mmCIF file of C-alpha atoms in Angstrom:
data_model
loop_
_atom_site.group_PDB
_atom_site.id
_atom_site.type_symbol
_atom_site.label_atom_id
_atom_site.label_comp_id
_atom_site.label_asym_id
_atom_site.label_seq_id
_atom_site.Cartn_x
_atom_site.Cartn_y
_atom_site.Cartn_z
ATOM 1 C CA MET A 49 112.417 121.557 133.579
ATOM 2 C CA ARG A 50 113.093 120.883 130.121
ATOM 3 C CA LYS A 51 114.959 117.983 131.932
ATOM 4 C CA SER A 52 111.327 116.788 133.698
ATOM 5 C CA PHE A 53 109.734 117.427 130.157
ATOM 6 C CA ALA A 54 112.292 115.594 128.476
ATOM 7 C CA LEU A 55 111.566 112.420 130.693
ATOM 8 C CA ALA A 56 108.256 112.968 129.640
ATOM 9 C CA LEU A 57 108.385 112.523 126.524
ATOM 10 C CA GLY A 58 110.757 109.710 126.674
ATOM 11 C CA ALA A 59 109.184 108.281 128.817
ATOM 12 C CA MET A 60 105.745 108.025 126.389
ATOM 13 C CA MET A 61 107.388 107.500 123.991
ATOM 14 C CA LEU A 62 108.665 103.806 125.657
ATOM 15 C CA ALA A 63 104.781 103.450 126.427
ATOM 16 C CA GLY A 64 104.149 104.035 122.115
ATOM 17 C CA MET A 65 106.811 101.820 121.223
ATOM 18 C CA ALA A 66 105.339 98.737 123.764
ATOM 19 C CA THR A 67 102.144 99.918 123.247
ATOM 20 C CA SER A 68 103.299 99.551 119.077
ATOM 21 C CA GLU A 69 104.660 96.477 120.298
ATOM 22 C CA ALA A 70 102.114 94.277 122.484
ATOM 23 C CA ALA A 71 99.562 94.896 119.835
ATOM 24 C CA ILE A 72 101.056 92.439 118.072
ATOM 25 C CA ASN A 73 101.816 89.157 119.301
ATOM 26 C CA ARG A 74 104.708 87.824 116.820
ATOM 27 C CA ALA A 75 104.778 84.549 118.657
ATOM 28 C CA ASP A 76 100.373 84.149 118.389
ATOM 29 C CA GLN A 77 100.747 84.888 114.778
ATOM 30 C CA PHE A 78 100.568 82.381 112.377
ATOM 31 C CA VAL A 79 101.004 82.755 109.177
ATOM 32 C CA THR A 80 101.521 80.805 105.897
ATOM 33 C CA VAL A 81 103.315 81.834 103.261
ATOM 34 C CA LEU A 82 102.081 79.792 99.822
ATOM 35 C CA THR A 83 105.101 79.856 97.288
ATOM 36 C CA GLY A 84 104.924 77.000 94.132
ATOM 37 C CA PRO A 85 106.160 73.519 92.932
ATOM 38 C CA THR A 86 109.421 72.245 94.811
ATOM 39 C CA SER A 87 110.877 72.338 90.506
ATOM 40 C CA GLY A 88 110.874 76.357 90.811
ATOM 41 C CA ILE A 89 112.048 79.820 92.692
ATOM 42 C CA TYR A 90 108.840 80.541 93.558
ATOM 43 C CA PHE A 91 109.335 77.651 97.192
ATOM 44 C CA PRO A 92 112.767 78.505 98.069
ATOM 45 C CA ILE A 93 112.543 82.444 97.392
ATOM 46 C CA GLY A 94 108.735 82.076 99.551
ATOM 47 C CA GLY A 95 111.013 79.799 102.119
ATOM 48 C CA ALA A 96 112.877 82.931 102.512
ATOM 49 C CA PHE A 97 109.946 84.383 103.216
ATOM 50 C CA ASP A 98 108.672 82.105 105.856
ATOM 51 C CA LYS A 99 112.148 81.679 106.792
ATOM 52 C CA ALA A 100 112.501 86.223 107.634
ATOM 53 C CA LEU A 101 109.042 85.773 109.202
ATOM 54 C CA LYS A 102 110.055 82.978 111.672
ATOM 55 C CA ASP A 103 113.778 85.072 112.789
ATOM 56 C CA TYR A 104 111.032 88.377 112.975
ATOM 57 C CA GLY A 105 109.376 86.352 115.333
ATOM 58 C CA TYR A 106 106.372 84.670 113.548
ATOM 59 C CA ASN A 107 104.523 81.688 113.603
ATOM 60 C CA SER A 108 105.106 81.476 110.196
ATOM 61 C CA SER A 109 105.927 78.262 107.594
ATOM 62 C CA SER A 110 105.955 77.331 104.063
ATOM 63 C CA THR A 111 104.360 75.571 101.795
ATOM 64 C CA ALA A 112 105.251 74.443 98.082
ATOM 65 C CA THR A 113 101.413 74.388 95.890
ATOM 66 C CA GLY A 114 101.202 74.410 91.943
ATOM 67 C CA ALA A 115 101.753 78.800 92.418
ATOM 68 C CA SER A 116 100.046 81.431 90.710
ATOM 69 C CA GLY A 117 95.914 79.726 90.664
ATOM 70 C CA GLU A 118 95.928 77.820 93.103
ATOM 71 C CA ASN A 119 97.562 80.244 95.200
ATOM 72 C CA ILE A 120 94.985 83.348 94.546
ATOM 73 C CA ASN A 121 92.111 80.527 95.147
ATOM 74 C CA ALA A 122 93.969 80.150 98.996
ATOM 75 C CA ILE A 123 93.765 83.486 99.574
ATOM 76 C CA LEU A 124 90.842 84.566 99.008
ATOM 77 C CA THR A 125 89.842 81.147 101.291
ATOM 78 C CA GLY A 126 91.920 81.977 103.932
ATOM 79 C CA GLN A 127 94.421 78.619 103.593
ATOM 80 C CA GLY A 128 97.346 81.022 103.720
ATOM 81 C CA GLU A 129 98.345 84.770 104.127
ATOM 82 C CA LEU A 130 101.016 86.091 101.775
ATOM 83 C CA ALA A 131 101.414 84.099 98.812
ATOM 84 C CA ILE A 132 103.418 84.524 95.411
ATOM 85 C CA ALA A 133 102.017 85.255 92.134
ATOM 86 C CA MET A 134 102.032 86.696 89.002
ATOM 87 C CA SER A 135 100.431 89.506 87.970
ATOM 88 C CA ASP A 136 98.505 87.919 85.053
ATOM 89 C CA ALA A 137 96.977 85.834 86.735
ATOM 90 C CA VAL A 138 95.803 88.809 90.376
ATOM 91 C CA LEU A 139 94.421 90.292 87.028
ATOM 92 C CA GLN A 140 92.555 88.350 85.891
ATOM 93 C CA ALA A 141 91.211 87.354 88.937
ATOM 94 C CA TYR A 142 90.570 90.442 90.396
ATOM 95 C CA ASP A 143 88.533 91.738 87.472
ATOM 96 C CA ALA A 144 87.122 88.681 86.856
ATOM 97 C CA TYR A 145 88.044 87.353 82.994
ATOM 98 C CA GLY A 146 90.048 84.905 81.241
ATOM 99 C CA ALA A 147 91.011 81.638 83.775
ATOM 100 C CA PHE A 148 88.825 83.050 85.853
ATOM 101 C CA GLN A 149 85.504 83.798 83.337
ATOM 102 C CA GLY A 150 82.308 83.867 85.901
ATOM 103 C CA LYS A 151 83.887 83.863 89.146
ATOM 104 C CA LYS A 152 83.097 87.278 91.119
ATOM 105 C CA PRO A 153 85.249 88.579 91.064
ATOM 106 C CA ALA A 154 88.243 88.968 93.356
ATOM 107 C CA LYS A 155 88.269 93.027 94.614
ATOM 108 C CA ASN A 156 89.647 91.251 98.108
ATOM 109 C CA LEU A 157 92.755 90.387 97.202
ATOM 110 C CA LYS A 158 95.607 92.977 97.688
ATOM 111 C CA MET A 159 99.131 93.514 96.965
ATOM 112 C CA LEU A 160 102.205 93.617 99.102
ATOM 113 C CA MET A 161 104.480 94.266 97.140
ATOM 114 C CA SER A 162 106.649 93.256 93.739
ATOM 115 C CA LEU A 163 109.107 91.148 93.563
ATOM 116 C CA TRP A 164 110.454 90.531 90.609
ATOM 117 C CA PRO A 165 110.040 90.462 86.700
ATOM 118 C CA ASN A 166 109.152 86.619 84.687
ATOM 119 C CA TYR A 167 110.054 85.949 81.910
ATOM 120 C CA VAL A 168 108.145 83.800 79.041
ATOM 121 C CA GLN A 169 111.012 81.374 78.221
ATOM 122 C CA LEU A 170 109.269 79.011 75.353
ATOM 123 C CA VAL A 171 111.535 75.958 76.220
ATOM 124 C CA THR A 172 112.378 73.346 73.541
ATOM 125 C CA THR A 173 116.074 72.095 71.636
ATOM 126 C CA GLU A 174 117.634 72.455 69.120
ATOM 127 C CA ASP A 175 116.294 69.707 66.875
ATOM 128 C CA SER A 176 113.158 70.182 67.494
ATOM 129 C CA GLY A 177 113.175 71.820 64.398
ATOM 130 C CA ILE A 178 110.794 74.776 66.223
ATOM 131 C CA LYS A 179 112.388 78.354 65.718
ATOM 132 C CA LYS A 180 109.608 80.320 65.845
ATOM 133 C CA PHE A 181 106.298 80.044 67.619
ATOM 134 C CA GLU A 182 104.078 79.628 64.335
ATOM 135 C CA ASP A 183 106.197 76.017 64.612
ATOM 136 C CA LEU A 184 104.316 74.796 67.260
ATOM 137 C CA LYS A 185 101.326 73.933 64.949
ATOM 138 C CA GLY A 186 100.937 69.571 65.864
ATOM 139 C CA LYS A 187 103.849 69.178 68.459
ATOM 140 C CA ARG A 188 103.421 67.916 71.562
ATOM 141 C CA VAL A 189 103.945 71.214 73.980
ATOM 142 C CA GLY A 190 104.183 71.401 77.952
ATOM 143 C CA VAL A 191 102.080 73.938 78.703
ATOM 144 C CA GLY A 192 101.741 74.167 82.485
ATOM 145 C CA ALA A 193 99.179 73.134 85.274
ATOM 146 C CA PRO A 194 95.703 73.857 84.617
ATOM 147 C CA ASN A 195 94.801 77.370 85.522
ATOM 148 C CA SER A 196 99.323 77.935 86.566
ATOM 149 C CA GLY A 197 100.312 80.877 86.356
ATOM 150 C CA VAL A 198 102.210 79.614 82.971
ATOM 151 C CA GLU A 199 99.318 77.458 81.924
ATOM 152 C CA VAL A 200 97.506 81.588 81.867
ATOM 153 C CA ASN A 201 100.074 83.152 80.885
ATOM 154 C CA ALA A 202 100.398 79.930 78.052
ATOM 155 C CA ARG A 203 97.227 80.895 77.007
ATOM 156 C CA MET A 204 98.126 84.360 76.294
ATOM 157 C CA MET A 205 101.605 83.859 74.162
ATOM 158 C CA PHE A 206 98.969 81.517 71.809
ATOM 159 C CA GLU A 207 95.950 84.097 72.049
ATOM 160 C CA ALA A 208 98.195 86.657 70.569
ATOM 161 C CA HIS A 209 100.136 85.016 68.697
ATOM 162 C CA LYS A 210 96.844 84.421 66.858
ATOM 163 C CA MET A 211 96.688 80.134 67.366
ATOM 164 C CA SER A 212 95.506 78.395 70.104
ATOM 165 C CA TYR A 213 95.351 75.250 71.593
ATOM 166 C CA LYS A 214 94.036 73.342 69.492
ATOM 167 C CA ASP A 215 96.996 74.606 66.805
ATOM 168 C CA CYS A 216 98.638 71.568 68.859
ATOM 169 C CA LYS A 217 99.025 68.602 71.294
ATOM 170 C CA VAL A 218 98.543 70.557 74.366
ATOM 171 C CA ASP A 219 99.984 69.098 77.559
ATOM 172 C CA TYR A 220 99.082 69.688 81.230
ATOM 173 C CA LEU A 221 102.344 69.870 82.819
ATOM 174 C CA SER A 222 103.899 71.740 85.178
ATOM 175 C CA TYR A 223 106.907 72.950 83.418
ATOM 176 C CA GLY A 224 109.194 70.707 85.932
ATOM 177 C CA GLU A 225 107.231 67.923 84.371
ATOM 178 C CA GLY A 226 106.844 69.127 80.899
ATOM 179 C CA ILE A 227 110.708 69.858 80.861
ATOM 180 C CA LYS A 228 111.250 65.617 81.976
ATOM 181 C CA GLN A 229 109.256 65.307 78.969
ATOM 182 C CA MET A 230 111.200 67.190 76.968
ATOM 183 C CA MET A 231 114.838 64.877 77.861
ATOM 184 C CA ASN A 232 112.480 61.629 77.140
ATOM 185 C CA GLY A 233 111.436 62.564 73.242
ATOM 186 C CA GLN A 234 107.927 62.820 74.917
ATOM 187 C CA CYS A 235 107.299 66.292 74.381
ATOM 188 C CA ASP A 236 108.739 68.826 71.898
ATOM 189 C CA ALA A 237 108.832 72.408 73.890
ATOM 190 C CA ALA A 238 107.551 73.466 77.551
ATOM 191 C CA PHE A 239 106.406 77.401 78.445
ATOM 192 C CA VAL A 240 108.912 77.852 81.738
ATOM 193 C CA THR A 241 107.490 81.474 82.835
ATOM 194 C CA SER A 242 109.899 82.035 85.929
ATOM 195 C CA GLY A 243 112.907 83.855 86.365
ATOM 196 C CA LEU A 244 115.780 83.786 84.954
ATOM 197 C CA ASN A 245 118.391 80.754 84.991
ATOM 198 C CA ASN A 246 115.676 78.129 85.703
ATOM 199 C CA ALA A 247 117.229 74.993 87.102
ATOM 200 C CA THR A 248 114.808 72.323 84.714
ATOM 201 C CA ILE A 249 116.322 74.311 81.784
ATOM 202 C CA ASN A 250 120.070 73.924 83.440
ATOM 203 C CA GLU A 251 118.849 70.399 83.404
ATOM 204 C CA LEU A 252 117.470 70.092 80.411
ATOM 205 C CA GLY A 253 121.234 71.966 79.171
ATOM 206 C CA THR A 254 123.804 68.810 80.440
ATOM 207 C CA VAL A 255 121.700 66.505 78.023
ATOM 208 C CA LYS A 256 120.396 68.582 74.585
ATOM 209 C CA LYS A 257 121.029 72.014 73.344
ATOM 210 C CA ILE A 258 118.651 74.498 74.294
ATOM 211 C CA TYR A 259 116.755 76.414 71.945
ATOM 212 C CA ILE A 260 114.548 79.455 72.818
ATOM 213 C CA VAL A 261 111.082 80.350 71.215
ATOM 214 C CA PRO A 262 111.147 83.851 70.323
ATOM 215 C CA ILE A 263 108.287 86.300 71.765
ATOM 216 C CA GLU A 264 108.510 89.104 69.614
ATOM 217 C CA GLY A 265 107.717 91.679 66.729
ATOM 218 C CA ALA A 266 103.885 91.918 65.978
ATOM 219 C CA ALA A 267 102.928 89.187 68.240
ATOM 220 C CA ARG A 268 104.631 90.774 71.452
ATOM 221 C CA GLU A 269 102.707 94.565 70.813
ATOM 222 C CA ARG A 270 99.044 92.989 70.906
ATOM 223 C CA LEU A 271 100.308 91.141 74.060
ATOM 224 C CA MET A 272 101.554 94.365 75.740
ATOM 225 C CA LYS A 273 98.476 96.672 74.807
ATOM 226 C CA LYS A 274 95.939 93.980 75.888
ATOM 227 C CA TYR A 275 98.260 92.987 78.437
ATOM 228 C CA PRO A 276 99.993 95.994 79.974
ATOM 229 C CA CYS A 277 101.326 94.182 82.679
ATOM 230 C CA TYR A 278 103.570 92.759 80.549
ATOM 231 C CA SER A 279 106.869 94.011 79.632
ATOM 232 C CA VAL A 280 109.456 93.773 76.571
ATOM 233 C CA GLY A 281 112.301 90.922 78.095
ATOM 234 C CA LEU A 282 116.157 89.820 76.606
ATOM 235 C CA ILE A 283 117.047 86.889 77.937
ATOM 236 C CA LYS A 284 121.118 87.293 76.886
ATOM 237 C CA LYS A 285 123.445 83.708 75.773
ATOM 238 C CA GLU A 286 124.712 82.633 78.598
ATOM 239 C CA VAL A 287 122.275 82.715 81.147
ATOM 240 C CA TYR A 288 121.608 78.918 78.832
ATOM 241 C CA GLY A 289 124.384 78.565 76.533
ATOM 242 C CA THR A 290 121.704 79.438 74.028
ATOM 243 C CA ALA A 291 123.874 80.908 70.414
ATOM 244 C CA LYS A 292 122.409 84.573 70.355
ATOM 245 C CA ASP A 293 120.063 86.697 72.427
ATOM 246 C CA THR A 294 116.136 85.738 73.130
ATOM 247 C CA GLN A 295 113.472 88.753 72.657
ATOM 248 C CA THR A 296 110.361 87.471 75.101
ATOM 249 C CA ALA A 297 107.818 89.687 77.519
ATOM 250 C CA THR A 298 108.186 89.180 81.716
ATOM 251 C CA VAL A 299 105.490 89.493 83.793
ATOM 252 C CA MET A 300 105.650 90.734 87.672
ATOM 253 C CA ASN A 301 105.913 88.425 90.297
ATOM 254 C CA ILE A 302 103.854 90.121 92.637
ATOM 255 C CA MET A 303 102.896 89.402 97.001
ATOM 256 C CA LEU A 304 99.427 89.053 97.582
ATOM 257 C CA VAL A 305 97.446 89.160 100.933
ATOM 258 C CA ASN A 306 93.895 89.171 101.339
ATOM 259 C CA ASP A 307 91.702 92.020 102.328
ATOM 260 C CA LYS A 308 90.416 90.256 105.748
ATOM 261 C CA LEU A 309 94.197 90.969 107.445
ATOM 262 C CA SER A 310 94.161 93.918 110.008
ATOM 263 C CA ASP A 311 96.540 96.839 108.645
ATOM 264 C CA GLU A 312 98.009 96.097 111.830
ATOM 265 C CA LEU A 313 99.608 92.569 111.139
ATOM 266 C CA VAL A 314 100.112 93.575 107.933
ATOM 267 C CA TYR A 315 102.353 96.302 108.738
ATOM 268 C CA ASP A 316 104.466 94.679 110.994
ATOM 269 C CA ILE A 317 104.903 91.866 108.605
ATOM 270 C CA MET A 318 106.527 94.191 106.052
ATOM 271 C CA ASN A 319 108.622 96.112 108.825
ATOM 272 C CA GLY A 320 110.132 91.943 109.310
ATOM 273 C CA ILE A 321 110.189 92.068 105.423
ATOM 274 C CA ASN A 322 112.133 95.366 104.849
ATOM 275 C CA GLU A 323 114.169 94.079 108.648
ATOM 276 C CA LYS A 324 114.945 90.916 107.542
ATOM 277 C CA VAL A 325 115.507 91.288 103.219
ATOM 278 C CA GLY A 326 119.296 89.928 103.291
ATOM 279 C CA ILE A 327 117.740 86.487 104.427
ATOM 280 C CA ILE A 328 115.357 86.599 101.430
ATOM 281 C CA GLN A 329 118.643 88.068 98.580
ATOM 282 C CA ALA A 330 120.113 85.263 100.456
ATOM 283 C CA SER A 331 117.785 82.762 98.862
ATOM 284 C CA HIS A 332 118.493 82.806 95.280
ATOM 285 C CA LYS A 333 119.844 85.199 92.921
ATOM 286 C CA THR A 334 116.821 86.013 91.158
ATOM 287 C CA ALA A 335 115.865 87.701 94.953
ATOM 288 C CA ALA A 336 119.707 89.228 95.658
ATOM 289 C CA ALA A 337 118.799 91.092 92.159
ATOM 290 C CA ASN A 338 115.169 92.159 92.490
ATOM 291 C CA ILE A 339 113.960 91.922 95.760
ATOM 292 C CA LYS A 340 115.633 95.349 97.338
ATOM 293 C CA PRO A 341 113.299 98.355 99.341
ATOM 294 C CA ASP A 342 113.387 100.322 95.669
ATOM 295 C CA PHE A 343 111.764 97.998 93.971
ATOM 296 C CA TYR A 344 108.912 97.529 96.230
ATOM 297 C CA LEU A 345 106.406 99.603 93.805
ATOM 298 C CA ARG A 346 107.949 98.598 90.469
ATOM 299 C CA ALA A 347 104.669 97.293 89.902
ATOM 300 C CA LYS A 348 100.847 97.467 90.757
ATOM 301 C CA PRO A 349 98.260 95.748 89.406
ATOM 302 C CA ILE A 350 95.603 95.829 91.650
ATOM 303 C CA PRO A 351 95.330 97.759 94.865
ATOM 304 C CA PHE A 352 97.647 97.773 98.107
ATOM 305 C CA HIS A 353 96.955 96.308 101.219
ATOM 306 C CA PRO A 354 96.145 99.682 103.493
ATOM 307 C CA GLY A 355 98.543 98.540 106.157
ATOM 308 C CA ALA A 356 100.488 98.343 103.776
ATOM 309 C CA VAL A 357 99.712 101.554 101.833
ATOM 310 C CA LYS A 358 100.287 102.912 105.971
ATOM 311 C CA TRP A 359 104.015 101.529 105.813
ATOM 312 C CA TYR A 360 105.061 102.473 102.819
ATOM 313 C CA LYS A 361 104.258 106.646 103.455
ATOM 314 C CA ASP A 362 105.734 106.047 106.588
ATOM 315 C CA HIS A 363 108.693 104.928 105.309
ATOM 316 C CA GLY A 364 109.286 107.809 103.008
ATOM 317 C CA TYR A 365 107.498 106.516 99.561
ATOM 318 C CA LYS A 366 105.278 108.091 97.104
ATOM 319 C CA PHE A 367 102.323 106.087 95.427
#
């Protein structure tokens, strides 16, 4: 009797597994991962998510974009399934303020997982004369592509310092473009809000002595009070060979999805990411340090997709 029961139970389990596998035909699922400019780390890490999902059987692809702002709009209009974005920009879209003022609150944005913290890196050179944020007055400043995550972030930094774009000669340049302009003597400073050891900043360091303008004191306190998605950060002098450590602020990157994706699909995508996470970690040292199962829930700026919630609960995570 026990033997026949065990056989029956085993058959039921196998049938259940087969049914679950059949529910998602991965080869028929097109998953586009929206990344960022080729000069930043969104691009290689987003590409690694694509590779991980391909290895898991999905018909996936990745594409370079203008990063957070463009990615948010693309997710809302069904032009991609997964997208990397900074949580401050996502919050603005979700609640329709800041760069998304006057638009409908984007409540169909849902979160899959936390990724890594972006550091506010206001980059200049030792010979620019810029030592503190207020020294930007009258200077040529690259603030990021219009409504990109970097540019949204730049506006918040100016606000926190009780300044505005009117105080500077603002150029709406991606940070890769801003750094190149700095190398050519056509720009004085550029916002590079990204993970540490950014390749474009390192490139600047081959021809100029780098200086990172601190974000600290009362301005940082005002920033974190109004926008709780920010926290204290420190850029060690060893990262870019600067003369000293630099105080700054950080904001978490997250992986976005649209709530129109089925719970079953999102659950299976989470399975694939978790099983193939080594591919993602190998793409960049920032990914290796931060994209780990224990860190998936580090930030919760907006609600998680129900399929992701089920995955986390089934795997012992607590919200």
